[in-house]
Structure formats: C-alpha cells, structure tokens
mmCIF file of C-alpha atoms in Angstrom:
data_model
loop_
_atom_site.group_PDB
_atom_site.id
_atom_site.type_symbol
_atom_site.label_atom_id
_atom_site.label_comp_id
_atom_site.label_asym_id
_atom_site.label_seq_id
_atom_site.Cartn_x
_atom_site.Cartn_y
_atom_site.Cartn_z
ATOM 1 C CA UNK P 472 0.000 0.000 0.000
ATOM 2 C CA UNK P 473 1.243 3.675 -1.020
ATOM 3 C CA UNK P 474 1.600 5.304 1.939
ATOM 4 C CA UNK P 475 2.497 8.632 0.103
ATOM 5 C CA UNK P 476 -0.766 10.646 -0.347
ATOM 6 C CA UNK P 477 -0.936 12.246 -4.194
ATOM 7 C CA UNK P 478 0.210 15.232 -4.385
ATOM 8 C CA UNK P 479 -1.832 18.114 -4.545
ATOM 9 C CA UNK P 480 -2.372 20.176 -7.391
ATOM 10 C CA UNK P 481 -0.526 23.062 -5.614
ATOM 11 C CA UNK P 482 2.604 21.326 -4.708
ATOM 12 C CA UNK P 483 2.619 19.712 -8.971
ATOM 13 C CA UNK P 484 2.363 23.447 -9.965
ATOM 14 C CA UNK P 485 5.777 23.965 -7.378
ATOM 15 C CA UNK P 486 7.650 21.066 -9.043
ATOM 16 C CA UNK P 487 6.825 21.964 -12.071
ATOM 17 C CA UNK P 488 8.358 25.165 -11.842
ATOM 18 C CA UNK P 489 11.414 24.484 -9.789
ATOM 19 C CA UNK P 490 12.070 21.991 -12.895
ATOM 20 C CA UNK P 491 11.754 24.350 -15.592
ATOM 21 C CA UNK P 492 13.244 27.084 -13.251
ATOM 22 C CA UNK P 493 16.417 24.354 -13.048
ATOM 23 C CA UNK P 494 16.539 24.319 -16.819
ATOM 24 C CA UNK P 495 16.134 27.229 -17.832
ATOM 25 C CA UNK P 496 18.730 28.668 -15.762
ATOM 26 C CA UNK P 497 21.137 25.262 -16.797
ATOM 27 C CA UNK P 498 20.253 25.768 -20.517
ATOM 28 C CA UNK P 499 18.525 28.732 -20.720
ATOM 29 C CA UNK P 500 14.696 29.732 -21.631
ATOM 30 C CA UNK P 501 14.489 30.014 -25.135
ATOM 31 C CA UNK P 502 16.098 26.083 -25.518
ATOM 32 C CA UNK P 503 14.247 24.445 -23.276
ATOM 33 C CA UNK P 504 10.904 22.697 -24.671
ATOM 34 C CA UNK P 505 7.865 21.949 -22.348
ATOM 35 C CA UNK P 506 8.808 18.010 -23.396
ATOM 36 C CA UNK P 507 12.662 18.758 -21.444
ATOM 37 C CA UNK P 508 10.473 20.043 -18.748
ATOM 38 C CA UNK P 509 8.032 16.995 -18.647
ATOM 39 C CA UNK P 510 10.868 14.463 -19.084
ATOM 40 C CA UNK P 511 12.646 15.867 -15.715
ATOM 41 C CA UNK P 512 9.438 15.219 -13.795
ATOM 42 C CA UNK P 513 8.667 11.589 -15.303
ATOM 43 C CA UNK P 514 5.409 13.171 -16.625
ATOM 44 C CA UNK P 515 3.924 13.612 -20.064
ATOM 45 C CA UNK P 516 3.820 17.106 -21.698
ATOM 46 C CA UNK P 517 0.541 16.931 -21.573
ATOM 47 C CA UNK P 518 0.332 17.365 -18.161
ATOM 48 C CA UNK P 519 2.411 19.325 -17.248
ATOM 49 C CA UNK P 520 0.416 21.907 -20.016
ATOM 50 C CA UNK P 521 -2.840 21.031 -17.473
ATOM 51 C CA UNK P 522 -1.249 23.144 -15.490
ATOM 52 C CA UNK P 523 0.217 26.161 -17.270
ATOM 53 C CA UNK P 524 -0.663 26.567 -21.099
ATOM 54 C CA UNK P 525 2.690 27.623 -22.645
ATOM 55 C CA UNK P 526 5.979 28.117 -21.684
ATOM 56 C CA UNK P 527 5.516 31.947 -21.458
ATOM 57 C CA UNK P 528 3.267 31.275 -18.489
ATOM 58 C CA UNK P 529 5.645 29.011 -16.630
ATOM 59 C CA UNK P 530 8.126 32.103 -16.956
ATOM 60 C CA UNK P 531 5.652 34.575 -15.640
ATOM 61 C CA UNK P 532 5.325 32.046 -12.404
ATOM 62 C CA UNK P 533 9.173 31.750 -12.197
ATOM 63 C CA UNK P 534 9.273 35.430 -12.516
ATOM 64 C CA UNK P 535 6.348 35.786 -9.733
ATOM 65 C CA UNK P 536 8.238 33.566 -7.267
ATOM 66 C CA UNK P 537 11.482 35.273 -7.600
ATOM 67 C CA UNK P 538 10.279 39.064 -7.101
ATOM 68 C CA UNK P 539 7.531 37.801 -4.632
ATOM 69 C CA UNK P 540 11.017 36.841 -2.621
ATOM 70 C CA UNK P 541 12.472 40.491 -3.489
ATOM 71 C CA UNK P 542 9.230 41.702 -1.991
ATOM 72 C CA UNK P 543 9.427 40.046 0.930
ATOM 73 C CA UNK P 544 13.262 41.008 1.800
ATOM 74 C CA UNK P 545 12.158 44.888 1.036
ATOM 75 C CA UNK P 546 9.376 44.358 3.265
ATOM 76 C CA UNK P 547 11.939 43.034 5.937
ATOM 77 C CA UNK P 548 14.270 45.987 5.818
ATOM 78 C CA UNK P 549 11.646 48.414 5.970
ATOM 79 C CA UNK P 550 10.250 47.063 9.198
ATOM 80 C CA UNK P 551 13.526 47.590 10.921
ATOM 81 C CA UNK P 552 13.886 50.052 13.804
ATOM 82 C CA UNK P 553 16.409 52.205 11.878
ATOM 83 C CA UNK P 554 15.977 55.715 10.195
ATOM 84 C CA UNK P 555 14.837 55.824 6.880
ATOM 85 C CA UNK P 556 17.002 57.415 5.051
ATOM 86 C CA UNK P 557 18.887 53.962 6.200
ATOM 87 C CA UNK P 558 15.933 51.782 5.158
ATOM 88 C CA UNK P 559 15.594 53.135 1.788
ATOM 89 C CA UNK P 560 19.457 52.791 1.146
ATOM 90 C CA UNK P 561 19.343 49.286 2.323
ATOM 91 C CA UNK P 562 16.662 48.384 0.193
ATOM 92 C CA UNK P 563 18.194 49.583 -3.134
ATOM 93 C CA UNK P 564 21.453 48.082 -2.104
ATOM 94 C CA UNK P 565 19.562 44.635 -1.472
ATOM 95 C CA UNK P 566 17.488 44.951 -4.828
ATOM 96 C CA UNK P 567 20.883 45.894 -6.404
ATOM 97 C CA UNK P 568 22.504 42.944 -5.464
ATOM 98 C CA UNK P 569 19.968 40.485 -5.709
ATOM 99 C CA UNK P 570 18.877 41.447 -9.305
ATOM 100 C CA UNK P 571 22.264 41.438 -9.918
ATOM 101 C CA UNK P 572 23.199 37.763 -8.608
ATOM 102 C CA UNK P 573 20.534 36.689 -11.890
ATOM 103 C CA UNK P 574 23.421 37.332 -13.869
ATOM 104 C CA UNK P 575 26.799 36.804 -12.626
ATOM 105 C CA UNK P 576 25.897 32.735 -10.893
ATOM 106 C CA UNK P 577 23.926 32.440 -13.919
ATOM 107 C CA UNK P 578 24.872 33.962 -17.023
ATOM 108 C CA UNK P 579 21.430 31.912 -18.429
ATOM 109 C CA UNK P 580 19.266 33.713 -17.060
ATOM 110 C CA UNK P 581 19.422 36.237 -19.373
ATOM 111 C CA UNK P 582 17.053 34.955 -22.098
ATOM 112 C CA UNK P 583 14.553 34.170 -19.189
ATOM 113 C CA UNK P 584 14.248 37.843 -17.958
ATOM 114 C CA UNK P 585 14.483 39.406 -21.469
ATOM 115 C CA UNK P 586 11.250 36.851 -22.235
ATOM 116 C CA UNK P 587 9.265 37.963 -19.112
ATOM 117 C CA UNK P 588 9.938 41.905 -20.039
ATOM 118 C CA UNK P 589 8.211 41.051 -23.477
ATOM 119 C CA UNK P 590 5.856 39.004 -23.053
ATOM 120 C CA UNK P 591 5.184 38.923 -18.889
ATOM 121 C CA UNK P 592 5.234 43.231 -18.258
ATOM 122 C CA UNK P 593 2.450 42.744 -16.018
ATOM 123 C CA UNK P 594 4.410 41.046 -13.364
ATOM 124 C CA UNK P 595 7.250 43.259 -13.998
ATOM 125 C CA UNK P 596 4.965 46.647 -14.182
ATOM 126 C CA UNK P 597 3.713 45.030 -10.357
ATOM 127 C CA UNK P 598 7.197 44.653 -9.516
ATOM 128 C CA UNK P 599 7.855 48.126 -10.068
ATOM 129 C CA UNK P 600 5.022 49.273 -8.762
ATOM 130 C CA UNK P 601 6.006 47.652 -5.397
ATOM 131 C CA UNK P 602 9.176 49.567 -5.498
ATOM 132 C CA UNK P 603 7.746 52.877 -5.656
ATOM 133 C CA UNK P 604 5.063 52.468 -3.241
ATOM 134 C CA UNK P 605 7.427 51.523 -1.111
ATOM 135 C CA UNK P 606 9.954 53.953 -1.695
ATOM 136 C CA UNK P 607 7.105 56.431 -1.407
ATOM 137 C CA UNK P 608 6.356 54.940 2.148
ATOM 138 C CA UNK P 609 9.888 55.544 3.846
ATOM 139 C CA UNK P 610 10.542 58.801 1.668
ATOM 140 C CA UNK P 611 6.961 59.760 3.696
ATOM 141 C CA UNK P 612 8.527 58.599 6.924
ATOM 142 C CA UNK P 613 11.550 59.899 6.297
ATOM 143 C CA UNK P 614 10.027 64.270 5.905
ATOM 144 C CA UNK P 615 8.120 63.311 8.757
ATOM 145 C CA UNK P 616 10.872 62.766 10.760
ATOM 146 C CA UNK P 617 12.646 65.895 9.247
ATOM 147 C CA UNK P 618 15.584 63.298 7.888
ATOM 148 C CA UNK P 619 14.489 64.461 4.212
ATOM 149 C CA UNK P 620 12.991 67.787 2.950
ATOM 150 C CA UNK P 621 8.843 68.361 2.436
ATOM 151 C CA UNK P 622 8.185 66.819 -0.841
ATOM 152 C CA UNK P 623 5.096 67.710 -3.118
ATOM 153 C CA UNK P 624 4.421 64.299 -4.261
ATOM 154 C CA UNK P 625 6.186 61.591 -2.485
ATOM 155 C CA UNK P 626 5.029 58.851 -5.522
ATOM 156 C CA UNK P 627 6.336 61.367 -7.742
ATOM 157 C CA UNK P 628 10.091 61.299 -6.356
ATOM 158 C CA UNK P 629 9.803 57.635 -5.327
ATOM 159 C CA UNK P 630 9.754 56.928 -8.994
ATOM 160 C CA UNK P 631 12.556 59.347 -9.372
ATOM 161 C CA UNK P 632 14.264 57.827 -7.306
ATOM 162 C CA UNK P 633 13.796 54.054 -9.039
ATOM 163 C CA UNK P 634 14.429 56.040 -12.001
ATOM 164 C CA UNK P 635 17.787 57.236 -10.503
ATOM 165 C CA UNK P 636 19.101 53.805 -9.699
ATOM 166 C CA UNK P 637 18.139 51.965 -13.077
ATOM 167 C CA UNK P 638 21.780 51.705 -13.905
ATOM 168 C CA UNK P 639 22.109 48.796 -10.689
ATOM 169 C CA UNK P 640 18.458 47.608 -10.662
ATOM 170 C CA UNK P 641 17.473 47.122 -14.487
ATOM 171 C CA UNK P 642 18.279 43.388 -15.604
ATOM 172 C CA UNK P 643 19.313 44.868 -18.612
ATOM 173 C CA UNK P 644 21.644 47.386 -17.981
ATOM 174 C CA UNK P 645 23.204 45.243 -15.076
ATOM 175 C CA UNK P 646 24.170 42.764 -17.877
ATOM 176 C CA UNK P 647 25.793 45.214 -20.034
ATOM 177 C CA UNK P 648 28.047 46.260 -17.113
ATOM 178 C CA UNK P 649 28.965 43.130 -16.815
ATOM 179 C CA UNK P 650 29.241 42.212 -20.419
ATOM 180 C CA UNK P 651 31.831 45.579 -20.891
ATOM 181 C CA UNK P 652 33.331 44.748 -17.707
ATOM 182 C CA UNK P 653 32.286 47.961 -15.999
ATOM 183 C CA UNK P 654 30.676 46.399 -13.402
ATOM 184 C CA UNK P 655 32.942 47.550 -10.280
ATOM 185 C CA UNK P 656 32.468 47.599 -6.620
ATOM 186 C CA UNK P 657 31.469 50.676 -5.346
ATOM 187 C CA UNK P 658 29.452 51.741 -8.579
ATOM 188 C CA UNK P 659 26.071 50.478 -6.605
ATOM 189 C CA UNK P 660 26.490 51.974 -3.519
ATOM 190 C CA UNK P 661 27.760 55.208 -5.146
ATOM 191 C CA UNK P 662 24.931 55.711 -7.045
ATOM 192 C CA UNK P 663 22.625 54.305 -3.829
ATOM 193 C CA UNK P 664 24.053 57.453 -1.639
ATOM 194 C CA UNK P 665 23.810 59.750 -4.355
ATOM 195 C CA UNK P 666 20.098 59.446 -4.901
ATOM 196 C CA UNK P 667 19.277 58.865 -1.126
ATOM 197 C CA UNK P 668 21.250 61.913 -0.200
ATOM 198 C CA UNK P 669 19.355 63.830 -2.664
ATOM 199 C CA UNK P 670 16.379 64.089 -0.427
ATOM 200 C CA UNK P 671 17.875 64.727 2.412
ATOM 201 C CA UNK P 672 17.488 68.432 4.003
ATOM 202 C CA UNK T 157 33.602 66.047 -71.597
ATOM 203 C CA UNK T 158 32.624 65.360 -67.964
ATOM 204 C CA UNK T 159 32.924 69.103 -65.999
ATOM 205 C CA UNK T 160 32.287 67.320 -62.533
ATOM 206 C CA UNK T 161 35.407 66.321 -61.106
ATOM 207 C CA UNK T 162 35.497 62.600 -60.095
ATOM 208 C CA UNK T 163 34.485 62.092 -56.282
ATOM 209 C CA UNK T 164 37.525 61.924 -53.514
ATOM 210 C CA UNK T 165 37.318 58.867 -51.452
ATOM 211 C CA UNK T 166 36.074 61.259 -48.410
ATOM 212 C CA UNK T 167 33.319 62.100 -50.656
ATOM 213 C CA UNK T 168 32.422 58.683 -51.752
ATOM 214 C CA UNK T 169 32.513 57.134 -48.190
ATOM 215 C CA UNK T 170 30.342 59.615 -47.273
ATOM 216 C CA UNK T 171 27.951 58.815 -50.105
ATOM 217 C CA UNK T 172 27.683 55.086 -48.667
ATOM 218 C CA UNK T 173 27.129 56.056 -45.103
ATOM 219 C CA UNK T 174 24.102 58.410 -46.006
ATOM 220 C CA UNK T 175 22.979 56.109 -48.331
ATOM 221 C CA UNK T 176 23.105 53.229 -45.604
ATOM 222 C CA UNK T 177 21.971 54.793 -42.823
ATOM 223 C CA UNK T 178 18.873 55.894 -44.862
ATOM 224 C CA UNK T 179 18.215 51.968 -45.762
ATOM 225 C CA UNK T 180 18.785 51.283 -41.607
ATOM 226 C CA UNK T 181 16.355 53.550 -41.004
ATOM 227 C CA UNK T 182 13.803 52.405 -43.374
ATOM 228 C CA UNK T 183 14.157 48.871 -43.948
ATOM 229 C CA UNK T 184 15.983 48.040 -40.621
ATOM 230 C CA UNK T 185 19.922 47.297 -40.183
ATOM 231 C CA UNK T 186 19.371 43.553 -40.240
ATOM 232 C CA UNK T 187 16.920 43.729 -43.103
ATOM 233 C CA UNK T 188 19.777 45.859 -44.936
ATOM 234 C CA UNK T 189 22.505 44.078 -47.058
ATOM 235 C CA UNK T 190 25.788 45.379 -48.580
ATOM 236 C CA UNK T 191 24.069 44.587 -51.651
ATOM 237 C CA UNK T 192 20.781 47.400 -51.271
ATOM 238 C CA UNK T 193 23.307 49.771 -50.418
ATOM 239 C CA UNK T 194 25.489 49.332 -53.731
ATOM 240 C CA UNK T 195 22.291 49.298 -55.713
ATOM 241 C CA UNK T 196 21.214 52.617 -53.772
ATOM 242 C CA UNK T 197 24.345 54.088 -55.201
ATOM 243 C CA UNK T 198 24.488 52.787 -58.457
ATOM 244 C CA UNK T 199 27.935 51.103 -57.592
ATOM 245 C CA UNK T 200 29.080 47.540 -57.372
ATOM 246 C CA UNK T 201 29.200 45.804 -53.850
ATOM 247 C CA UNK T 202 32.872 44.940 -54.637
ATOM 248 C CA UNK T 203 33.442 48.832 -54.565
ATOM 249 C CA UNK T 204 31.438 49.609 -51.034
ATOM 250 C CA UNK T 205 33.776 46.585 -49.661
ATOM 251 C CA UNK T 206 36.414 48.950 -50.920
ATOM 252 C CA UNK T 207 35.411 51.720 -48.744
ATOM 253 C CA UNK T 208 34.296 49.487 -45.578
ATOM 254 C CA UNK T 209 35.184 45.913 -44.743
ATOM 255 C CA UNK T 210 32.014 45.076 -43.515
ATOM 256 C CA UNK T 211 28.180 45.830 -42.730
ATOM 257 C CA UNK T 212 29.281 46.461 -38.995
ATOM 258 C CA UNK T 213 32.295 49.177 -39.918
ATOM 259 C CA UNK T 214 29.550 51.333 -41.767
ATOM 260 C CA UNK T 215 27.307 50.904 -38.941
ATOM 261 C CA UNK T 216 30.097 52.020 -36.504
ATOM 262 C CA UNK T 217 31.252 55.009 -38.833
ATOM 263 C CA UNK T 218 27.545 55.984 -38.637
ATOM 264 C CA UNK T 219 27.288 55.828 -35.357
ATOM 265 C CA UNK T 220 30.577 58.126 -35.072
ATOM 266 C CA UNK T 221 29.254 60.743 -36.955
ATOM 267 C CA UNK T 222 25.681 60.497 -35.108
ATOM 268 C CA UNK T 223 27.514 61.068 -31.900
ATOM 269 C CA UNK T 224 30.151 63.966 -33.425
ATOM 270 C CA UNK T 225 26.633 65.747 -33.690
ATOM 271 C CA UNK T 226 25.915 65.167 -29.993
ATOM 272 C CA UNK T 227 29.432 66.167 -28.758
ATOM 273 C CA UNK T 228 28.986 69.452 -31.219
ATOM 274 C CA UNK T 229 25.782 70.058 -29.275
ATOM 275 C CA UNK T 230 27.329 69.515 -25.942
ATOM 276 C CA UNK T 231 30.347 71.683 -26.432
ATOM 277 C CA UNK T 232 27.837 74.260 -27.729
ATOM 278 C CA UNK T 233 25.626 74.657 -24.588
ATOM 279 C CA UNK T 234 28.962 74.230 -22.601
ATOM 280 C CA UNK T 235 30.329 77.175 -23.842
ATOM 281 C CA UNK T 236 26.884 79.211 -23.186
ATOM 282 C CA UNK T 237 27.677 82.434 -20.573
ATOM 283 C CA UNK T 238 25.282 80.737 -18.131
ATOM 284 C CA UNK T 239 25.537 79.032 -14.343
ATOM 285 C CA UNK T 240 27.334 75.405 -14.809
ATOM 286 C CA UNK T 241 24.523 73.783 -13.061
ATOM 287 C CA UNK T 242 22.053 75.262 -15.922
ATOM 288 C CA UNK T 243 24.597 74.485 -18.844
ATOM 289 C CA UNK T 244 24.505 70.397 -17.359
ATOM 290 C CA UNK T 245 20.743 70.477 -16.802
ATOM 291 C CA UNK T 246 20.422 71.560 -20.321
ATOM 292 C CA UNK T 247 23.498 69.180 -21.825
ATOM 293 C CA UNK T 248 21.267 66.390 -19.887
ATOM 294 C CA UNK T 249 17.724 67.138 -21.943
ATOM 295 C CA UNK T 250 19.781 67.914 -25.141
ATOM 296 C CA UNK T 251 21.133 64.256 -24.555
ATOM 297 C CA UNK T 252 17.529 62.862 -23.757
ATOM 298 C CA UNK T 253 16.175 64.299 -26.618
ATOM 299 C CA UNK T 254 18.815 63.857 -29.123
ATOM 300 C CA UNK T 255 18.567 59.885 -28.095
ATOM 301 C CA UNK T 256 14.973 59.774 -27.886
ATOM 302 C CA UNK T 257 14.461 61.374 -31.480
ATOM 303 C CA UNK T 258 16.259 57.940 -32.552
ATOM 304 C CA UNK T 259 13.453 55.913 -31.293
ATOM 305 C CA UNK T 260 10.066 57.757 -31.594
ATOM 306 C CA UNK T 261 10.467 59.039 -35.582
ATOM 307 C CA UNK T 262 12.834 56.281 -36.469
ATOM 308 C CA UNK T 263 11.615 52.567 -35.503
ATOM 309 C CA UNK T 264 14.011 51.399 -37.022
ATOM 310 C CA UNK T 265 16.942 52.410 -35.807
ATOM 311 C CA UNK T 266 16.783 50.021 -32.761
ATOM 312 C CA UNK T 267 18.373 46.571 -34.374
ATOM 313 C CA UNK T 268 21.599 49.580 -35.637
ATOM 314 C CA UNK T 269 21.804 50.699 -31.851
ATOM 315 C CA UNK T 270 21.327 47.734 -31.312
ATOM 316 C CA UNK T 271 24.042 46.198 -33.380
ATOM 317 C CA UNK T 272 26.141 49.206 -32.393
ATOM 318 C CA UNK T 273 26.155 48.031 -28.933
ATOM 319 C CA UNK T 274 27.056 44.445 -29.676
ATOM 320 C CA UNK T 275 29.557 44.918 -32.274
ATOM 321 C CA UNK T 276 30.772 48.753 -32.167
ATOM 322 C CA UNK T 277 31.135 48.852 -28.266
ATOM 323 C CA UNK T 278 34.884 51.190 -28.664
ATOM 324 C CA UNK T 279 32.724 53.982 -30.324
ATOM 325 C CA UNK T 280 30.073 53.789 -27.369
ATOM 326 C CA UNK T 281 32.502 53.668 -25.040
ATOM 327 C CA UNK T 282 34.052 57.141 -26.073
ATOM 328 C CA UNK T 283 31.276 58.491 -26.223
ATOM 329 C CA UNK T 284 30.728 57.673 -22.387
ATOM 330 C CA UNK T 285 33.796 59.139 -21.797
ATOM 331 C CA UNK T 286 32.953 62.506 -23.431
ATOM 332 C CA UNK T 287 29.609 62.952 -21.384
ATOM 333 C CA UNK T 288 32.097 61.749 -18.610
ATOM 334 C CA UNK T 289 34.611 64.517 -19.014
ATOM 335 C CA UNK T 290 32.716 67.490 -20.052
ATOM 336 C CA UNK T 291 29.909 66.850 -17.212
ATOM 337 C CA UNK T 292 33.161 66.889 -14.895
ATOM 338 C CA UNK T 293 34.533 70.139 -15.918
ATOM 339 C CA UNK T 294 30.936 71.764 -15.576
ATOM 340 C CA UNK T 295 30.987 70.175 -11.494
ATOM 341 C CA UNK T 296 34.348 71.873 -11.333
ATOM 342 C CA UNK T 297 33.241 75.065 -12.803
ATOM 343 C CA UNK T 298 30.441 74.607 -10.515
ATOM 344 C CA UNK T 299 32.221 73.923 -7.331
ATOM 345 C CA UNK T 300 34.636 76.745 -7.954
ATOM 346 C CA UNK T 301 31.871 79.319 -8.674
ATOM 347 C CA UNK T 302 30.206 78.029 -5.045
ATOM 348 C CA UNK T 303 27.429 76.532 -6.659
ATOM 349 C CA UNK T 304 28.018 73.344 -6.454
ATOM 350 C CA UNK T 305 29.461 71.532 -2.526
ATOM 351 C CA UNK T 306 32.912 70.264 -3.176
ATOM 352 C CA UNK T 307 34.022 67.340 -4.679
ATOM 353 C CA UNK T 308 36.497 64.928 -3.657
ATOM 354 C CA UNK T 309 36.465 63.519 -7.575
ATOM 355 C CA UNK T 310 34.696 65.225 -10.119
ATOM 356 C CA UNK T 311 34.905 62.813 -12.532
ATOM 357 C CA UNK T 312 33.600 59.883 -9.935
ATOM 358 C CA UNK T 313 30.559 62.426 -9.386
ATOM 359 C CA UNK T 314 30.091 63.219 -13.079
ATOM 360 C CA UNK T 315 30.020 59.574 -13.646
ATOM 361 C CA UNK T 316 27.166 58.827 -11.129
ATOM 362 C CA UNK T 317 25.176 62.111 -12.839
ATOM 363 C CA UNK T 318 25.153 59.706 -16.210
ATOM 364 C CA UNK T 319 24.383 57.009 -13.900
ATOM 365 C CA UNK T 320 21.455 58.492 -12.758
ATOM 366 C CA UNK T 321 19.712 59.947 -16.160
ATOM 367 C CA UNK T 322 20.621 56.712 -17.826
ATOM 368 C CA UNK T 323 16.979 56.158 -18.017
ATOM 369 C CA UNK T 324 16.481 59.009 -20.094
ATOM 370 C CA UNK T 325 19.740 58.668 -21.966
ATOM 371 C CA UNK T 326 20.367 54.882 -22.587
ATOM 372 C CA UNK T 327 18.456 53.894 -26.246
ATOM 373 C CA UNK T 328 17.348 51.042 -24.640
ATOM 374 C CA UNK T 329 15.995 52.186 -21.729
ATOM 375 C CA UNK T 330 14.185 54.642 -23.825
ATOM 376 C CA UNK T 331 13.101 52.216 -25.839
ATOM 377 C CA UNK T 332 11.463 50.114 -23.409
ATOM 378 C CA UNK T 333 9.877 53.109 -21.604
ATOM 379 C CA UNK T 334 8.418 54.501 -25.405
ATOM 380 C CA UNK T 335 6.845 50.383 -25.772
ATOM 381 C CA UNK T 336 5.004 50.171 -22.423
ATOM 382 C CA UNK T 337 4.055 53.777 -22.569
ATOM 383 C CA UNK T 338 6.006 55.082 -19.836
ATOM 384 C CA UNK T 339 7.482 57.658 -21.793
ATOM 385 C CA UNK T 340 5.503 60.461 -20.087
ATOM 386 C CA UNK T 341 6.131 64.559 -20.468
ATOM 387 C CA UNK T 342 8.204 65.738 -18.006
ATOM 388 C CA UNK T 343 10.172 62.111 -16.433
ATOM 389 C CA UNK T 344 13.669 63.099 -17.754
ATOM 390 C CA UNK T 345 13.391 67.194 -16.448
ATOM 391 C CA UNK T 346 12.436 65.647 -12.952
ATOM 392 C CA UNK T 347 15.104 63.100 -13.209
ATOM 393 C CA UNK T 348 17.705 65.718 -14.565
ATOM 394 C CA UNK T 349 16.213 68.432 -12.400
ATOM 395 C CA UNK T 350 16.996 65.897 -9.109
ATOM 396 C CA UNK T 351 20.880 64.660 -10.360
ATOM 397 C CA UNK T 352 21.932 68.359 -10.964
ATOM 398 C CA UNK T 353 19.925 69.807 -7.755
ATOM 399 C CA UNK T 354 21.889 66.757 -5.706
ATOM 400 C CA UNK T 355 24.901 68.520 -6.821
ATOM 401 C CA UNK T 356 23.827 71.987 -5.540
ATOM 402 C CA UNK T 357 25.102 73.643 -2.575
#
C-alpha cells in the first residue's frame, strides 16, 4: 500500500516550476521545450500543459516567485527600527545585489528575464510598482521625521528615485556592465548614496 | 567632356554612409545588405567593400558621426555664458532628446543601436567618456563658482550624474519606456532636475 498521499495540485504546480526554473537557468529559456520540462518530472507534456498553457506562463510564475522573494526582503528591511534614510538605502542596495546575482551565478538567465519583459510586463509593471510604493512609504517617513525635505508628491520622487538607480536595478543594464566589464564595486552603492542623499534636508 | 570632377574617397565614403543609414532607417539594419546599399548608389558591392570591410564598420562610422553631432551640441551649450549647473541640466535634456528622437520618428533604428552596442562597443565607449569629461569640468566650474558643494572627484561624481539619467539617456531604456508607454512629459526634467539639484550647494 502507497503510503504517500498524491500530491496536490498546488505542490505539482511547485515542481513543475522548480524543474523548468532548473533548466532554464542550466540551458537557458528560449532552448528548453515543455517536453525537457516533462521528461525531468517523469510526466507527459501533456500534463504538465494542465497546469500552465505555454511556456511563457511558466516564466511569468518563475518570474512571480522570484520578485515575490524580493518583496518580501524589502518588506523586511523596511520594518527595521532604523531611520529611513537607512531603510531606503538598504533596500536599493539589497534589490541591487539580488537582481544582480541573476546574472553573474547564472549567465542563463538572461534569455529568461528578457522573455518575461516582453511578453510577462504585467508582473514586472507590479514589480515596479512595489518599489515605488514603497519607496514612497519611507521617503513619507523619512520628511516626517525631518531626515528628508517636504516633498510635493512623495510617488512622484519615489519613482525618481527608481528612475535614478536603473543603472544597478534594471536586468538589462546590469548585464551590459557586466558584459563591458564595468561592473565595479562601489558603482552600486555610489549611485545608492547619491540618490538617497538627494532628499535629504 | 565630364565638368564634374570625379568624387575623392572622403566624398564617396560619405555617399555610402548616407545612403546606408537611410536603408537602416527604413528597412531596418538587419533587413539591410551590402548589396541594397550598392544598388542605392548605383555602384558595385565589390566597390562599397572597398570603402568598408564590412556591414558592422559602416554601422560604426555611422554611429561616429551620429555622436560627433551630440558632442557638437554639448560643447555648444557648454560654452553658453550661463551658471554650470544650468549648462549640465540643459546638456542632460539635449542628450535625452537627441537619443529619444532615434526611437520615436525612427523605428528602425533600434536593431543599428542595437548592433552598435554588440559589435561597435569602442565607439560607445568614447562616447561615455565625453559625457564623462565634459559633465566633470561643468561640477568643477560649478564647485569653484560656489554653486556646487565640493568634490572629492569630479569625474567619480560626473560619472554617477550619467548614472542616474541613464533612463532618459540609454536607447534602450528609452526604448522600453516609449513600448510600455512610460514615456511620459516631463520624467527626464524631474530626473535631470533631481541629479543636478543633488549637486547643488
């Protein structure tokens, strides 16, 4: 008798991704096939498209579960007891380095993210989203406590300030830094300061 | 007998590089071979392969004279009797608009910049370097004229100022904000408006 119950539609969704997550980043997006992805789990394709109907939509749930994890770490740092000028630099150093870490352990994921900015923008215009609401919270915090001066529209310079720091948060111009080899320590946090210390009074 | 003087070879290279970047911008770099650009001319292919070695050399002397035009611009407003931190703000939306005219009146012209970027990266690069240098003499200017708070490197700083408008100055970021229609009136003035008022005293 099997003691193992089945598995629940939920947790064939999760292995189905952390396969195809596995390959993509071992082979990269555009040459994996659903079949590669089937094959790994012992299933047929046809199952595994019961659960997501094309291989776009298996990168927009990859892409979900990764920034859903960036969303969680901002939401960490801005919780902390520190001021939040502090805060706000933490959090673009953290999204810095953790967007950047797609590319530098895994030079495939760069077919994978240029896939989900064309074809998955809705997760990505969330992502952003997140940011600046965010951003907009602490920069709020941040007058009131006098750390930074009154601003008309916080959501206004919160996306200025994502804006600002494109260079070390955009997936694509993180990967030509690397590519031209201008990706040097000290660029991040340089260009972190700068637009942090831009609000300040 | 023929009054017009036979072309010089200054005269004839410049005939292929108008005539080519004419076909990039209306049929698409990629689309483009040496071939259309002969026929343009009403020359053999043998004789453009005279002139340039390849498709990529007349994209890169293209690209040269694009960005001559830019530097001509810059040097212009740098030499304006104005404050330094009003001769970078408006070197920053010259820039932003310069690019930007590449993408919304030219579709094209993205698989050249493209291409440029791959394949041309030593003209790019120089170009970096000029925004680099002159932005760092107009910080000095600015610092000395008490304008501007001090600097312990000028040229670190004006490299973080092009790090922080690369939003509005990179073709591909540009690019990607004109397809998800993010390209909204006024985004690069706030984003110059904040690197140059950073600067400010």
């Amino acid at each position: 008798m099997n003691v193992r119950a089945r598995p629940t539609p939920e947790e064939t969704a999760d292995r189905i991704l952390t396969a195809a997550e596995e390959l993509f980043r071992r082979i990269g997006y555009t040459k994996t096939a659903i079949a590669d992805i089937a094959h790994e789990l012992g299933m047929s394709s046809a199952n595994v498209y019961r659960y997501f109907p094309s291989k776009s939509a298996i990168n927009e749930a990859i892409c979900s579960r990764l920034l859903s994890e960036a969303h969680r770490r901002m939401d960490e740092i801005a919780a902390r007891p520190l001021p939040a000028s502090e805060r706000l630099r933490d959090i673009l150093l953290m999204l810095s380095d953790y967007n950047r870490a797609c590319y530098t352990s895994e030079r495939r994921m760069h077919d994978m993210v240029e896939a989900a900015m064309e074809e998955n923008w809705g997760v990505i215009q969330a992502h952003l989203e997140y940011m600046v609401t965010t951003f907009a919270r602490l920069i709020g915090e941040g007058v009131a406590a006098g750390e930074f001066r009154p601003q008309d529209d916080p959501v206004a310079t919160a996306f200025t300030v994502k804006q600002a720091c494109t260079c070390v948060l955009h997936p694509l111009m993180i990967a030509e830094r690397i590519r031209h080899g201008m990706d040097q320590p000290g660029h991040a946090e340089r260009l972190v300061n700068f637009a942090v210390n831009a609000l300040k009074v």
